[in-house]
Tab-separated table of C-alpha atoms in Angstrom:
chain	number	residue	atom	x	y	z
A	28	UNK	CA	184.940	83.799	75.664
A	29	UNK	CA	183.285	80.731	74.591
A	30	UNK	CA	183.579	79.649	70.950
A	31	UNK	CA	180.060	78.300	70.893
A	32	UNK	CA	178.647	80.802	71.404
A	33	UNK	CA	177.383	82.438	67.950
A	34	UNK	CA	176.745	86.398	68.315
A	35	UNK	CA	173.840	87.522	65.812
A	36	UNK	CA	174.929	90.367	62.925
A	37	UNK	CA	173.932	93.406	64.383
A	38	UNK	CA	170.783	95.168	61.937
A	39	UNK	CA	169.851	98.916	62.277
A	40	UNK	CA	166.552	100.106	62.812
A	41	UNK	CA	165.973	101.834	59.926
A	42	UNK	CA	166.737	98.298	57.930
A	43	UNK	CA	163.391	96.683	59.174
A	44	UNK	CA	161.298	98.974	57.094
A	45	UNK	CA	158.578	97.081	54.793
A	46	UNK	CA	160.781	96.932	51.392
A	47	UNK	CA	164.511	97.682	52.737
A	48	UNK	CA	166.058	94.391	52.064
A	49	UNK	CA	165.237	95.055	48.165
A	50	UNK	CA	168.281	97.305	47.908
A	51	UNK	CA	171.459	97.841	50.178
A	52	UNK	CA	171.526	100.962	52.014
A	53	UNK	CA	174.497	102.822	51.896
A	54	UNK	CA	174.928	104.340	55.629
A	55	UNK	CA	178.166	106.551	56.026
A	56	UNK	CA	181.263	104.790	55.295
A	57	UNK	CA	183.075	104.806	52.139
A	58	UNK	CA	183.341	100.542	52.974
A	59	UNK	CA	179.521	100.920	52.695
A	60	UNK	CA	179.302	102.978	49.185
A	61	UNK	CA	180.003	106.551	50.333
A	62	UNK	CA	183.054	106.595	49.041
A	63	UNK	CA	181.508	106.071	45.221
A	64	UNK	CA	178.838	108.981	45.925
A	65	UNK	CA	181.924	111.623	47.090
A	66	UNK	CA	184.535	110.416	43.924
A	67	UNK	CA	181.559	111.126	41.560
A	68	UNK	CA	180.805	114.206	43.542
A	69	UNK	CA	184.304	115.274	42.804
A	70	UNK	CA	184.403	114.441	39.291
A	71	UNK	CA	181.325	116.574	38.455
A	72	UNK	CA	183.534	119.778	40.725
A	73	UNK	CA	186.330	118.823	38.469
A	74	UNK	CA	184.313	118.825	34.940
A	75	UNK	CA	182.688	122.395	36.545
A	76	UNK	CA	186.104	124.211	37.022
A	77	UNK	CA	187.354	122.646	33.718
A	78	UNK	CA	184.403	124.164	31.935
A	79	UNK	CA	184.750	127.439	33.734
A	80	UNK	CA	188.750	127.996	33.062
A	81	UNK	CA	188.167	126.762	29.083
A	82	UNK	CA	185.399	129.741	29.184
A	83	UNK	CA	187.624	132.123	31.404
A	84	UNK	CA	190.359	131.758	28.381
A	85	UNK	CA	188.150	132.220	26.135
A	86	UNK	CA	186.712	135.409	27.359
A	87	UNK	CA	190.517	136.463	28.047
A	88	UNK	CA	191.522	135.882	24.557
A	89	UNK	CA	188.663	137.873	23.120
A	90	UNK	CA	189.338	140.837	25.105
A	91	UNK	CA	192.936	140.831	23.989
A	92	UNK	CA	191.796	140.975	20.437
A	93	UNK	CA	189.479	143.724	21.046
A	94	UNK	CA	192.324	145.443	22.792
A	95	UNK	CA	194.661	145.364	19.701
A	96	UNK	CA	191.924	146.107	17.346
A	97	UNK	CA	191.845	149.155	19.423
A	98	UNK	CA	195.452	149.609	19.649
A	99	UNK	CA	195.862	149.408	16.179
A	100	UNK	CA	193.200	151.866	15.573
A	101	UNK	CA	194.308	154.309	17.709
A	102	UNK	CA	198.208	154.362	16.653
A	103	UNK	CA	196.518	154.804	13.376
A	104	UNK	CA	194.660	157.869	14.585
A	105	UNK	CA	197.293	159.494	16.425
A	106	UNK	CA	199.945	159.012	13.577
A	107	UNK	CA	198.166	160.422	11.174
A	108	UNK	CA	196.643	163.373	13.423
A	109	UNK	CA	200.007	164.545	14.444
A	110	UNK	CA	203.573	164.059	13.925
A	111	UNK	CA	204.768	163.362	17.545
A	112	UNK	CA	203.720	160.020	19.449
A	113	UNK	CA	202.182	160.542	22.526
A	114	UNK	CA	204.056	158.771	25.496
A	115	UNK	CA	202.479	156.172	27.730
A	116	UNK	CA	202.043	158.126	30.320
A	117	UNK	CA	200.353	161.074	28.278
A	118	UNK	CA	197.934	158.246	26.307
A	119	UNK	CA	197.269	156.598	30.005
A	120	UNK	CA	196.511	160.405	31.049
A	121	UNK	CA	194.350	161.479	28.460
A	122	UNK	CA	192.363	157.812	28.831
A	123	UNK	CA	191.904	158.967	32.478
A	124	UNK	CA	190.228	162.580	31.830
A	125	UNK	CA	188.011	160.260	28.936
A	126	UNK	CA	187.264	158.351	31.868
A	127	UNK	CA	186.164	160.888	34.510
A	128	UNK	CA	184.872	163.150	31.670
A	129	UNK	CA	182.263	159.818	31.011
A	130	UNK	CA	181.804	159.601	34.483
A	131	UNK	CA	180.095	163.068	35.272
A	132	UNK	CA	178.162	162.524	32.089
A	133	UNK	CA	176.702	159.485	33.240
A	134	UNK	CA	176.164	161.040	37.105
A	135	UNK	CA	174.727	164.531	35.526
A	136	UNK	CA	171.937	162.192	33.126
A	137	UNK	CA	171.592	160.333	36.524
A	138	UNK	CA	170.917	163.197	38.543
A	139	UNK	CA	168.581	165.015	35.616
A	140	UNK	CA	166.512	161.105	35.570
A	141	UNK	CA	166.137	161.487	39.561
A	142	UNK	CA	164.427	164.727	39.300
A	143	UNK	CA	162.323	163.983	36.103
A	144	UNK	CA	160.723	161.288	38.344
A	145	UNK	CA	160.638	163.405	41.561
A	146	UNK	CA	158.715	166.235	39.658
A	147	UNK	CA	156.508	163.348	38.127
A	148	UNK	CA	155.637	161.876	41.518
A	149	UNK	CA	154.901	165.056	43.051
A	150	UNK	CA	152.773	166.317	40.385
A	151	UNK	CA	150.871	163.153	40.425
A	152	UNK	CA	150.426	163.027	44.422
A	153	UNK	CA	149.173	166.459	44.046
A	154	UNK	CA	147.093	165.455	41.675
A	155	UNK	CA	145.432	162.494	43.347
A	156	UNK	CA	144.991	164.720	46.852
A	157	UNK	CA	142.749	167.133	45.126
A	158	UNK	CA	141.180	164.029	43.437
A	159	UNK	CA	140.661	162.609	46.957
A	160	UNK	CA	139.672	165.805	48.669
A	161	UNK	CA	137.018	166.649	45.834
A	162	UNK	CA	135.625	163.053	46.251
A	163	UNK	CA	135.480	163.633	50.486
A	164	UNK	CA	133.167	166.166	50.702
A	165	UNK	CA	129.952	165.406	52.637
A	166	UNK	CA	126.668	167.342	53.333
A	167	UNK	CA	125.407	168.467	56.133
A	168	UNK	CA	123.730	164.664	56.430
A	169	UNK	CA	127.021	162.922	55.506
A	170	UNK	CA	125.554	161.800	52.005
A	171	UNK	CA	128.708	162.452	49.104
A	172	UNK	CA	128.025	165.491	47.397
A	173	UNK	CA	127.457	163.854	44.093
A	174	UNK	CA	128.006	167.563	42.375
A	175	UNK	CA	131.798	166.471	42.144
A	176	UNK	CA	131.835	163.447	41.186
A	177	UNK	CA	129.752	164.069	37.646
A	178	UNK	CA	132.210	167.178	37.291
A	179	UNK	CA	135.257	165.018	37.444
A	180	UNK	CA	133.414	162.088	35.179
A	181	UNK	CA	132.850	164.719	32.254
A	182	UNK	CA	136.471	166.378	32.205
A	183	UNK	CA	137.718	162.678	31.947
A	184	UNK	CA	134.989	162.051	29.438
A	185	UNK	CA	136.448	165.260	27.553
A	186	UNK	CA	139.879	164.340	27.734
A	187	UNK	CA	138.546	160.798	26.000
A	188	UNK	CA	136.999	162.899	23.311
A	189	UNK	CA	139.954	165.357	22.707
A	190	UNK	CA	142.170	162.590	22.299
A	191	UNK	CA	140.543	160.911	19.629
């Protein structure tokens, strides 16, 4: 090729925009800045994780102190209750039957909520279909029968008055 011959930079499109030449646009390459964006990017990760493991070993330490505490208060309890030790294996048994014993508590109050509420949405559908049904009726020229209507106005105006 010919050494006179001067080839012009190459500009992208996106360059020619009114205000673009103010500040350099970084594009994709980490020659062109993208390389500064991703080693801050990885910084902030790194600070993250650091946080998360300092609170991790924190968390860890507490439970371990809660575990002695109850450690120490259960050898106390079992020493003075009765004269043999219990084994590992007995103490790890008996915490499983605490365990499942909690278990079918918590299912059987579960179970007792369920139907509470089932009994409580019934009674109030029931409720609200004879409210409905009361309200329907028509006469014979499709006018509400206003009869109803005043009956169920005074019992709620009675309930009003035999709550205060």
């Amino acid at each position: 090729m010919d050494d006179n011959i001067k080839r012009k930079p190459f500009k992208k499109a996106h360059t020619k925009r009114p205000g673009a030449d103010k500040y350099k646009k970084f594009i994709g390459n980490k020659s062109e800045g993208q390389g500064f964006a991703d080693n801050r990017k990885r910084k902030v990760q790194h600070e993250y994780l650091k946080i998360l493991s300092k609170q991790r070993k924190k968390d860890e330490h507490q439970a371990n102190q809660q575990s002695e505490r109850n450690n120490r208060f259960t050898d106390k309890e079992e020493s003075s209750s009765s004269a043999e030790k219990f084994t590992k294996f007995s103490k790890s048994k008996w915490q499983s039957e605490q365990t499942k014993v909690e278990k079918a508590r918590k299912k059987t109050e579960a179970l007792k909520r369920k139907r509470e509420r089932e009994e409580a949405l019934a009674k109030y559908s029931d409720k609200k279909h004879q409210k409905n049904k009361t309200f329907c009726k028509r006469t014979r020229k499709g006018q509400p029968v206003m009869k109803n209507q005043i009956e169920y106005l005074l019992t709620k105006i009675e309930k009003q008055v035999n709550k205060t």
